[in-house]
Tab-separated table of C-alpha atoms in Angstrom:
chain	number	residue	atom	x	y	z
A	107	MET	CA	-3.890	14.759	9.921
A	108	LYS	CA	-6.841	12.048	9.540
A	109	LYS	CA	-5.772	8.606	10.670
A	110	THR	CA	-6.907	6.079	7.802
A	111	THR	CA	-7.240	2.217	7.677
A	112	PRO	CA	-6.076	1.049	4.022
A	113	SER	CA	-7.785	-2.041	2.064
A	114	LEU	CA	-5.109	-4.520	2.007
A	115	SER	CA	-4.124	-7.267	-0.573
A	116	LEU	CA	-3.632	-10.069	2.100
A	117	VAL	CA	-0.973	-12.817	1.352
A	118	GLU	CA	-2.221	-16.028	1.445
A	119	LYS	CA	-1.784	-17.836	4.624
A	120	THR	CA	-0.059	-21.126	4.717
A	121	ASP	CA	1.210	-23.580	7.281
A	122	LEU	CA	4.576	-22.507	6.254
A	123	LEU	CA	3.901	-18.982	7.167
A	124	SER	CA	4.222	-17.694	10.792
A	125	VAL	CA	1.666	-15.186	11.623
A	126	ASN	CA	4.737	-12.574	11.916
A	127	GLU	CA	5.922	-13.552	8.488
A	128	TRP	CA	2.206	-13.422	7.098
A	129	VAL	CA	1.654	-9.719	8.313
A	130	TYR	CA	5.118	-8.581	7.450
A	131	LYS	CA	4.680	-10.000	3.973
A	132	THR	CA	1.183	-8.508	3.651
A	133	LEU	CA	2.026	-5.258	4.783
A	134	ARG	CA	5.561	-5.361	2.762
A	135	LYS	CA	3.507	-6.169	-0.487
A	136	SER	CA	0.410	-3.868	0.242
A	137	ILE	CA	3.356	-0.886	0.463
A	138	MET	CA	5.157	-2.145	-2.707
A	139	CYS	CA	1.844	-1.978	-5.037
A	140	GLY	CA	0.936	1.248	-3.668
A	141	GLU	CA	-2.130	0.150	-1.481
A	142	ILE	CA	-0.862	2.456	1.386
A	143	ARG	CA	-0.659	6.171	0.277
A	144	PRO	CA	2.564	8.207	1.190
A	145	GLY	CA	1.786	10.423	4.091
A	146	SER	CA	-1.322	8.639	4.771
A	147	ALA	CA	-1.392	8.183	9.047
A	148	LEU	CA	-1.785	4.804	10.323
A	149	THR	CA	-1.865	3.107	13.692
A	150	ILE	CA	-0.670	-0.118	15.078
A	151	ARG	CA	-3.977	-0.830	16.613
A	152	GLY	CA	-5.734	-0.013	13.341
A	153	LEU	CA	-3.507	-2.149	11.318
A	154	ALA	CA	-3.774	-5.057	13.665
A	155	GLU	CA	-7.586	-4.656	13.464
A	156	CYS	CA	-7.399	-4.692	9.674
A	157	LEU	CA	-5.471	-7.940	9.354
A	158	GLU	CA	-7.289	-9.486	12.605
A	159	VAL	CA	-4.171	-9.813	14.692
A	160	SER	CA	-2.870	-8.876	17.817
A	161	PRO	CA	-0.571	-5.561	17.604
A	162	MET	CA	2.548	-7.662	18.527
A	163	PRO	CA	3.167	-9.084	15.142
A	164	VAL	CA	2.326	-5.740	13.469
A	165	ARG	CA	5.016	-4.094	15.569
A	166	GLU	CA	7.637	-6.720	14.538
A	167	ALA	CA	6.742	-6.331	11.109
A	168	LEU	CA	7.003	-2.339	11.079
A	169	ARG	CA	10.369	-2.737	12.796
A	170	LYS	CA	11.287	-4.632	9.507
A	171	LEU	CA	9.824	-2.235	7.196
A	172	VAL	CA	11.332	0.983	9.148
A	173	SER	CA	15.010	-0.990	8.345
A	174	GLU	CA	13.835	-1.259	4.647
A	175	ALA	CA	12.975	2.737	4.473
A	176	ALA	CA	9.416	1.345	3.718
A	177	VAL	CA	7.591	3.197	6.700
A	178	GLU	CA	8.486	5.720	9.429
A	179	ILE	CA	7.373	5.840	13.172
A	180	LYS	CA	6.508	8.881	14.408
A	181	ASP	CA	7.114	9.789	18.160
A	182	ASN	CA	3.553	9.670	18.831
A	183	ARG	CA	3.564	6.143	17.099
A	184	ARG	CA	1.741	7.250	14.160
A	185	VAL	CA	2.933	4.951	11.215
A	186	THR	CA	3.530	6.605	7.420
A	187	VAL	CA	4.994	5.691	4.384
A	188	PRO	CA	7.258	8.572	3.626
A	189	LEU	CA	7.127	11.107	1.206
A	190	ILE	CA	9.913	10.954	-1.405
A	191	SER	CA	11.222	13.956	-3.246
A	192	PRO	CA	10.836	14.371	-6.792
A	193	GLU	CA	14.834	14.152	-7.063
A	194	LYS	CA	15.033	11.224	-4.876
A	195	PHE	CA	12.220	9.673	-7.066
A	196	LYS	CA	14.192	10.188	-10.251
A	197	SER	CA	17.339	8.790	-8.495
A	198	LEU	CA	15.491	5.713	-7.118
A	199	PHE	CA	14.649	5.334	-10.795
A	200	ALA	CA	18.120	5.314	-11.958
A	201	LEU	CA	19.375	2.905	-9.597
A	202	ARG	CA	16.519	0.615	-10.453
A	203	THR	CA	17.965	0.430	-13.933
A	204	LEU	CA	21.178	-0.378	-12.953
A	205	LEU	CA	20.432	-3.053	-10.622
A	206	GLU	CA	17.645	-4.526	-13.009
A	207	THR	CA	19.812	-4.330	-15.992
A	208	HIS	CA	22.433	-6.262	-14.392
A	209	ALA	CA	20.216	-8.782	-12.946
A	210	ALA	CA	18.703	-9.645	-16.081
A	211	GLU	CA	22.098	-10.175	-17.894
A	212	THR	CA	23.058	-12.523	-15.228
A	213	ALA	CA	19.999	-14.586	-15.344
A	214	LEU	CA	19.949	-14.770	-19.185
A	215	PRO	CA	22.248	-18.096	-19.194
A	216	TYR	CA	19.849	-19.799	-17.039
A	217	PHE	CA	16.653	-19.710	-19.091
A	218	THR	CA	15.150	-22.393	-20.717
A	219	THR	CA	12.447	-22.813	-23.388
A	220	GLU	CA	10.243	-23.849	-20.397
A	221	LYS	CA	10.874	-20.991	-18.411
A	222	ILE	CA	10.487	-18.613	-21.327
A	223	ALA	CA	7.162	-20.257	-21.727
A	224	GLU	CA	6.233	-19.336	-18.147
A	225	LEU	CA	7.247	-15.685	-18.400
A	226	GLU	CA	5.218	-15.435	-21.457
A	227	GLN	CA	2.437	-16.347	-19.104
A	228	LEU	CA	3.332	-13.464	-16.598
A	229	ASP	CA	3.081	-11.006	-19.165
A	230	VAL	CA	-0.387	-12.329	-20.112
A	231	ALA	CA	-1.559	-11.353	-16.775
A	232	VAL	CA	0.272	-8.118	-16.848
A	233	ASP	CA	-1.704	-7.010	-19.967
A	234	GLU	CA	-5.013	-8.341	-18.743
A	235	ALA	CA	-4.731	-6.453	-15.359
A	236	TYR	CA	-3.833	-3.054	-16.749
A	237	SER	CA	-6.373	-3.689	-19.608
A	238	CYS	CA	-9.272	-3.725	-17.148
A	239	GLY	CA	-7.593	-0.706	-15.190
A	240	ASP	CA	-6.571	-2.947	-12.144
A	241	VAL	CA	-3.406	-0.923	-11.131
A	242	VAL	CA	-2.508	-2.606	-8.158
A	243	ALA	CA	-2.990	-5.955	-10.090
A	244	GLY	CA	-0.961	-4.813	-12.636
A	245	SER	CA	1.519	-3.774	-10.518
A	246	LEU	CA	1.868	-7.275	-8.872
A	247	ALA	CA	1.927	-8.718	-11.971
A	248	ASN	CA	4.632	-6.626	-13.552
A	249	GLN	CA	6.859	-7.293	-10.350
A	250	ALA	CA	6.245	-10.794	-10.653
A	251	PHE	CA	7.173	-10.693	-14.196
A	252	HIS	CA	10.546	-8.829	-13.212
A	253	ARG	CA	11.200	-11.003	-10.279
A	254	PHE	CA	10.746	-14.292	-12.463
A	255	ILE	CA	13.749	-13.183	-14.559
A	256	TYR	CA	15.944	-12.257	-11.881
A	257	VAL	CA	15.536	-15.402	-9.702
A	258	GLN	CA	16.544	-17.772	-12.597
A	259	ASP	CA	20.245	-16.860	-11.478
A	260	PRO	CA	20.859	-19.004	-8.819
A	261	ASN	CA	23.717	-17.015	-7.412
A	262	GLN	CA	21.960	-13.844	-7.696
A	263	LEU	CA	22.251	-11.349	-4.314
A	264	ILE	CA	21.013	-8.384	-5.789
A	265	LEU	CA	17.056	-9.194	-5.563
A	266	PRO	CA	16.551	-7.667	-2.214
A	267	MET	CA	18.354	-4.449	-3.373
A	268	ILE	CA	15.859	-4.494	-6.126
A	269	GLU	CA	12.852	-4.753	-3.775
A	270	SER	CA	13.926	-2.385	-1.483
A	271	VAL	CA	13.737	0.435	-4.553
A	272	TRP	CA	10.388	-0.907	-5.641
A	273	LEU	CA	9.272	-0.624	-1.814
A	274	GLN	CA	10.066	3.113	-1.869
A	275	LEU	CA	8.982	3.842	-5.398
A	276	GLY	CA	5.562	1.547	-5.302
A	277	PRO	CA	3.494	4.249	-3.565
A	278	PHE	CA	4.171	6.961	-5.741
A	279	VAL	CA	4.027	4.737	-9.050
A	280	ARG	CA	0.502	3.650	-8.184
A	281	ILE	CA	-0.558	7.190	-7.634
A	282	GLY	CA	0.938	8.074	-10.976
A	283	LEU	CA	-0.510	5.205	-12.806
A	284	SER	CA	-3.832	5.596	-11.589
A	285	GLN	CA	-4.053	8.770	-13.280
A	286	LEU	CA	-3.418	7.814	-16.729
A	287	GLU	CA	-5.730	6.643	-19.563
A	288	GLN	CA	-3.300	4.616	-21.526
A	289	TYR	CA	-0.444	2.193	-20.058
A	290	TYR	CA	2.445	1.280	-22.263
A	291	LYS	CA	2.712	2.405	-25.840
A	292	TYR	CA	5.443	-0.639	-26.596
A	293	ASP	CA	5.419	-3.657	-25.248
A	294	ARG	CA	9.043	-4.108	-23.663
A	295	HIS	CA	8.049	-7.346	-21.874
A	296	GLN	CA	7.986	-8.907	-25.195
A	297	GLU	CA	11.229	-7.224	-26.173
A	298	ALA	CA	12.898	-8.884	-23.198
A	299	ILE	CA	11.182	-12.407	-24.118
A	300	GLU	CA	12.588	-11.989	-27.551
A	301	ALA	CA	16.092	-11.229	-26.336
A	302	LEU	CA	15.767	-14.175	-24.045
A	303	ARG	CA	15.013	-16.612	-27.029
A	304	GLN	CA	17.937	-15.179	-28.923
A	305	ARG	CA	20.227	-15.234	-25.892
A	306	ASP	CA	20.996	-11.432	-26.657
A	307	ALA	CA	22.524	-9.764	-23.682
A	308	PHE	CA	22.700	-6.577	-24.986
A	309	ALA	CA	18.973	-6.443	-26.178
A	310	LEU	CA	17.666	-8.079	-23.032
A	311	ARG	CA	19.378	-5.009	-21.183
A	312	ARG	CA	18.035	-2.572	-23.267
A	313	ALA	CA	14.644	-4.020	-23.050
A	314	ILE	CA	14.603	-3.968	-19.211
A	315	GLU	CA	16.279	-0.259	-19.376
A	316	SER	CA	13.412	0.885	-21.865
A	317	ASP	CA	10.631	-0.611	-19.541
A	318	ILE	CA	11.640	1.297	-16.598
A	319	ARG	CA	12.169	4.449	-18.546
A	320	ASP	CA	9.029	3.881	-20.154
A	321	GLY	CA	7.354	3.920	-16.709
A	322	LEU	CA	9.389	6.759	-15.284
A	323	SER	CA	8.347	8.953	-18.592
A	324	MET	CA	4.418	8.111	-18.253
A	325	ILE	CA	4.612	9.796	-14.559
A	326	ARG	CA	5.013	13.344	-15.763
A	327	ASN	CA	3.629	14.956	-12.640
A	328	VAL	CA	5.847	13.904	-9.810
A	329	ASP	CA	6.165	17.437	-8.662
A	330	GLN	CA	2.213	17.926	-8.183
A	331	ILE	CA	1.876	14.402	-6.452
A	332	TYR	CA	4.827	15.209	-4.120
A	333	GLU	CA	3.262	18.791	-3.415
A	334	ASN	CA	-0.213	17.260	-3.064
A	335	LEU	CA	0.997	14.510	-0.794
A	336	LYS	CA	2.922	16.780	1.351
A	337	ALA	CA	-0.104	19.215	1.705
A	338	LYS	CA	-2.595	16.279	2.775
A	339	SER	CA	0.197	15.012	5.408
A	340	SER	CA	0.925	18.363	7.066
A	341	PRO	CA	-0.755	18.048	10.773
A	342	THR	CA	-3.082	20.896	9.885
A	343	SER	CA	-4.816	18.957	7.253
A	344	ASN	CA	-7.944	17.167	7.655
């Protein structure tokens, strides 16, 4: 299998982030939005050169990502984003629905008019990205929209679990969405925003569930994506 060096969307560097934290957040973000394809072979040295850092912070970041099931490190030190079967893919979507509908409902009481206005601007960013065909920007904006809802609950504990699911699904969702000519027929985000305005917990849960279900229904060729990636990641492939 040929080793590749991906093009990564870098997290902004700030004085508050150490090099180790910056590398971890950049790799995590890149996996979550699907910039690193499942099964593609990477090396610690190659990632370090891509990020213009020493191998040490890359190793540290990869250890964390292994614990989150986001990457696998093979015996020969080859790094890959793991393949997931069609069955696991569907199970992860079901888990995502359970986690995110609960997180949205618990966040509902903490929404103000100002927060709803901020959420509307995030939805605009989602629409603009997808209308331009920018799947990476669209995925990141969509995650920002959902994350903004869930973090309004000051007592929420569930976001790390939600992001763990995003990490595992992201690379496959990116491939599926990149093959589409049309993205979302119904604007479930606007349904969620209206439910927040009306303080309607049931409607909010339904909007989030429908949004996730619509995403799954658009990726109709999961089996074929899996088989193609499996063939490309085999040791004999070039």
